[in-house]
Amino acid sequence: MEIQLWRQILSPYELAVRELTTKFNHVIREHREKGLYSPIEHVSGRVKAVPSILDKLQKKKITLDRMEEEIDDIAGIRITCQFVEDIEKVVELVRKRSDMEVIREKDYIHNTKPSGYRSYHMIVNYQVETLQGPKPLRAEIQIRTLAMDFWATIEHSLQYKYKANIPEHIRERLSNAANAILALDKEMSSVRSEIMDAQNSSISQLKLVEDILNNIENLYRISNKREVNKIQDEFYRIYQMHDITKLKQFHRQLDIISEGYRAQAVTVDLEEQ
Ligand code: 0O2
């Protein structure tokens, strides 16, 4: 097939990968904006490389004209989570979305592959808009923990190097490493609630500080600079105390002060009209 034709065929898949990556990144942002723990830690995506598509076609004895019908992972999205428990949450989240339709799920978490590979795969129907009109296509969403991803990435690069013939002693080491990853995920799950509490309070503290800084920045526009400098110094003093209750109190007071200044600014505006 001509290179130009490959570009044309793969272009909607590139769009799908960009859109899906943006959408799942937005899920992370929405959680953080609400001060909530996000079950999605990281999102990445790729369009399958042409040689990799050709290898798969050959391996599965698929003709080129059936490529789009038979290969599910031309568009691939990878979602990594911190904990095994988060995977189910992400799966639910994908199932509930109205902009994609799940057509198949493969649970390699409960049915670990003989290689030691663990991951949850969802094949979805997704539609992109192109100059030629709407284009329905399929995408594969791989959901796994950071630890599973670490193992899969290393093993994948060895598969690439050795093709199907990874030497026995390496295979054995990989299998040991897969068991270690399983144990690591279990260990992390056992302290999940403590880790989540710590992360939640750090997210809400970050949000609080962000709100305070925005408030102070706005005050510079509408009030006396010397007054705001004093408020800012007070913020630094409280911030250094590492006391979230005091910080929350300061935030509330700042809100009241800002309200007062805003009301004054509106009155002056009205008087000038
Ligand atoms: P690449 O280079 O990542 O694109 P099937 O459902 O069997 O008809 P398929 O697509 O082989 O078809 O399904 P499967 O087994 O779910 O594999 C899909 C993808 O999962 C693979 O794509 C890999 O990305 C990943 N995967 C599956 N098994 C393993 C494994 O043992 N080790 C690693 N590291 N990854 C795996 P590709 O096309 O094989 O490769």
PDB file of C-alpha atoms in Angstrom, residues 31-138:
ATOM      1  CA  HIS A  31     -11.476  14.983  40.040  1.00  0.00           C
ATOM      2  CA  ARG A  32      -8.635  17.316  41.051  1.00  0.00           C
ATOM      3  CA  GLU A  33     -10.814  20.424  40.641  1.00  0.00           C
ATOM      4  CA  LYS A  34     -13.296  18.896  43.064  1.00  0.00           C
ATOM      5  CA  GLY A  35     -10.471  18.016  45.450  1.00  0.00           C
ATOM      6  CA  LEU A  36     -11.164  14.303  44.822  1.00  0.00           C
ATOM      7  CA  TYR A  37      -8.796  11.390  44.368  1.00  0.00           C
ATOM      8  CA  SER A  38      -8.663  10.380  40.689  1.00  0.00           C
ATOM      9  CA  PRO A  39      -8.729   6.640  39.866  1.00  0.00           C
ATOM     10  CA  ILE A  40      -6.850   7.574  36.692  1.00  0.00           C
ATOM     11  CA  GLU A  41      -3.232   8.453  37.362  1.00  0.00           C
ATOM     12  CA  HIS A  42      -1.947   8.860  33.810  1.00  0.00           C
ATOM     13  CA  VAL A  43      -3.204   8.586  30.215  1.00  0.00           C
ATOM     14  CA  SER A  44      -1.226   7.974  27.060  1.00  0.00           C
ATOM     15  CA  GLY A  45      -2.115   6.944  23.552  1.00  0.00           C
ATOM     16  CA  ARG A  46      -0.634   5.844  20.291  1.00  0.00           C
ATOM     17  CA  VAL A  47      -1.567   4.834  16.785  1.00  0.00           C
ATOM     18  CA  LYS A  48      -0.125   1.414  15.999  1.00  0.00           C
ATOM     19  CA  ALA A  49       3.002   1.705  13.870  1.00  0.00           C
ATOM     20  CA  VAL A  50       2.672   0.447  10.277  1.00  0.00           C
ATOM     21  CA  PRO A  51       5.264  -2.385  10.686  1.00  0.00           C
ATOM     22  CA  SER A  52       3.431  -3.515  13.822  1.00  0.00           C
ATOM     23  CA  ILE A  53       0.115  -3.554  11.890  1.00  0.00           C
ATOM     24  CA  LEU A  54       1.741  -5.545   9.090  1.00  0.00           C
ATOM     25  CA  ASP A  55       3.210  -8.066  11.582  1.00  0.00           C
ATOM     26  CA  LYS A  56      -0.208  -8.540  13.190  1.00  0.00           C
ATOM     27  CA  LEU A  57      -1.932  -8.996   9.820  1.00  0.00           C
ATOM     28  CA  GLN A  58       0.610 -11.644   8.906  1.00  0.00           C
ATOM     29  CA  LYS A  59       0.442 -13.389  12.292  1.00  0.00           C
ATOM     30  CA  LYS A  60      -3.361 -13.546  12.234  1.00  0.00           C
ATOM     31  CA  LYS A  61      -3.560 -14.245   8.485  1.00  0.00           C
ATOM     32  CA  ILE A  62      -5.709 -11.188   7.841  1.00  0.00           C
ATOM     33  CA  THR A  63      -5.793  -9.557   4.427  1.00  0.00           C
ATOM     34  CA  LEU A  64      -5.025  -5.837   4.141  1.00  0.00           C
ATOM     35  CA  ASP A  65      -8.592  -4.990   3.033  1.00  0.00           C
ATOM     36  CA  ARG A  66      -9.954  -6.465   6.302  1.00  0.00           C
ATOM     37  CA  MET A  67      -7.481  -4.563   8.488  1.00  0.00           C
ATOM     38  CA  GLU A  68      -9.925  -2.039   9.970  1.00  0.00           C
ATOM     39  CA  GLU A  69     -12.548  -4.711  10.711  1.00  0.00           C
ATOM     40  CA  GLU A  70     -10.150  -7.219  12.250  1.00  0.00           C
ATOM     41  CA  ILE A  71      -7.573  -5.182  14.172  1.00  0.00           C
ATOM     42  CA  ASP A  72      -8.967  -3.629  17.340  1.00  0.00           C
ATOM     43  CA  ASP A  73      -5.949  -1.747  18.554  1.00  0.00           C
ATOM     44  CA  ILE A  74      -4.939   0.528  15.671  1.00  0.00           C
ATOM     45  CA  ALA A  75      -5.947   3.279  18.090  1.00  0.00           C
ATOM     46  CA  GLY A  76      -4.651   2.440  21.559  1.00  0.00           C
ATOM     47  CA  ILE A  77      -5.167   4.281  24.833  1.00  0.00           C
ATOM     48  CA  ARG A  78      -3.360   3.317  28.017  1.00  0.00           C
ATOM     49  CA  ILE A  79      -4.715   4.335  31.377  1.00  0.00           C
ATOM     50  CA  THR A  80      -2.541   3.750  34.424  1.00  0.00           C
ATOM     51  CA  CYS A  81      -3.894   3.656  37.954  1.00  0.00           C
ATOM     52  CA  GLN A  82      -2.196   3.664  41.326  1.00  0.00           C
ATOM     53  CA  PHE A  83      -4.135   0.743  42.809  1.00  0.00           C
ATOM     54  CA  VAL A  84      -5.749  -2.451  41.466  1.00  0.00           C
ATOM     55  CA  GLU A  85      -9.064  -1.251  42.998  1.00  0.00           C
ATOM     56  CA  ASP A  86      -8.961   1.835  40.770  1.00  0.00           C
ATOM     57  CA  ILE A  87      -9.081  -0.342  37.629  1.00  0.00           C
ATOM     58  CA  GLU A  88     -12.698  -1.405  38.306  1.00  0.00           C
ATOM     59  CA  LYS A  89     -13.619   2.247  38.867  1.00  0.00           C
ATOM     60  CA  VAL A  90     -12.139   3.232  35.509  1.00  0.00           C
ATOM     61  CA  VAL A  91     -13.869   0.270  33.810  1.00  0.00           C
ATOM     62  CA  GLU A  92     -17.215   1.470  35.244  1.00  0.00           C
ATOM     63  CA  LEU A  93     -16.465   5.001  34.125  1.00  0.00           C
ATOM     64  CA  VAL A  94     -15.820   3.823  30.537  1.00  0.00           C
ATOM     65  CA  ARG A  95     -18.946   1.612  30.529  1.00  0.00           C
ATOM     66  CA  LYS A  96     -21.083   4.605  31.532  1.00  0.00           C
ATOM     67  CA  ARG A  97     -19.795   7.018  28.888  1.00  0.00           C
ATOM     68  CA  SER A  98     -22.183   7.960  26.124  1.00  0.00           C
ATOM     69  CA  ASP A  99     -19.473   8.901  23.615  1.00  0.00           C
ATOM     70  CA  MET A 100     -18.099   5.367  23.307  1.00  0.00           C
ATOM     71  CA  GLU A 101     -19.677   1.923  23.220  1.00  0.00           C
ATOM     72  CA  VAL A 102     -17.918  -1.021  24.812  1.00  0.00           C
ATOM     73  CA  ILE A 103     -18.032  -4.008  22.497  1.00  0.00           C
ATOM     74  CA  ARG A 104     -15.581  -6.381  24.222  1.00  0.00           C
ATOM     75  CA  GLU A 105     -13.686  -6.647  27.489  1.00  0.00           C
ATOM     76  CA  LYS A 106     -10.658  -8.821  28.257  1.00  0.00           C
ATOM     77  CA  ASP A 107      -9.760  -9.318  31.886  1.00  0.00           C
ATOM     78  CA  TYR A 108      -6.093 -10.272  32.048  1.00  0.00           C
ATOM     79  CA  ILE A 109      -6.068  -9.247  35.724  1.00  0.00           C
ATOM     80  CA  HIS A 110      -8.101 -12.249  36.885  1.00  0.00           C
ATOM     81  CA  ASN A 111      -6.929 -14.344  33.922  1.00  0.00           C
ATOM     82  CA  THR A 112      -3.221 -13.560  33.866  1.00  0.00           C
ATOM     83  CA  LYS A 113      -1.589 -14.454  30.542  1.00  0.00           C
ATOM     84  CA  PRO A 114       0.988 -17.302  30.620  1.00  0.00           C
ATOM     85  CA  SER A 115       3.680 -14.645  30.055  1.00  0.00           C
ATOM     86  CA  GLY A 116       2.672 -12.997  33.372  1.00  0.00           C
ATOM     87  CA  TYR A 117       0.928 -10.095  31.561  1.00  0.00           C
ATOM     88  CA  ARG A 118      -1.798  -8.412  33.625  1.00  0.00           C
ATOM     89  CA  SER A 119      -4.045  -5.649  32.326  1.00  0.00           C
ATOM     90  CA  TYR A 120      -7.740  -4.943  31.642  1.00  0.00           C
ATOM     91  CA  HIS A 121      -8.621  -4.324  28.008  1.00  0.00           C
ATOM     92  CA  MET A 122     -11.769  -2.680  26.684  1.00  0.00           C
ATOM     93  CA  ILE A 123     -12.529  -2.487  22.985  1.00  0.00           C
ATOM     94  CA  VAL A 124     -14.810   0.428  22.207  1.00  0.00           C
ATOM     95  CA  ASN A 125     -16.644   1.790  19.196  1.00  0.00           C
ATOM     96  CA  TYR A 126     -15.865   5.467  18.865  1.00  0.00           C
ATOM     97  CA  GLN A 127     -16.794   8.013  16.223  1.00  0.00           C
ATOM     98  CA  VAL A 128     -14.692  10.874  14.902  1.00  0.00           C
ATOM     99  CA  GLU A 129     -15.687  13.639  12.523  1.00  0.00           C
ATOM    100  CA  THR A 130     -13.642  13.978   9.346  1.00  0.00           C
ATOM    101  CA  LEU A 131     -13.927  16.055   6.157  1.00  0.00           C
ATOM    102  CA  GLN A 132     -15.652  13.042   4.614  1.00  0.00           C
ATOM    103  CA  GLY A 133     -18.204  12.942   7.450  1.00  0.00           C
ATOM    104  CA  PRO A 134     -18.487  10.811  10.585  1.00  0.00           C
ATOM    105  CA  LYS A 135     -16.081   7.887  10.768  1.00  0.00           C
ATOM    106  CA  PRO A 136     -16.864   5.082  13.241  1.00  0.00           C
ATOM    107  CA  LEU A 137     -13.806   3.143  14.366  1.00  0.00           C
ATOM    108  CA  ARG A 138     -12.585   0.895  17.156  1.00  0.00           C
TER     109      ARG A 138
END
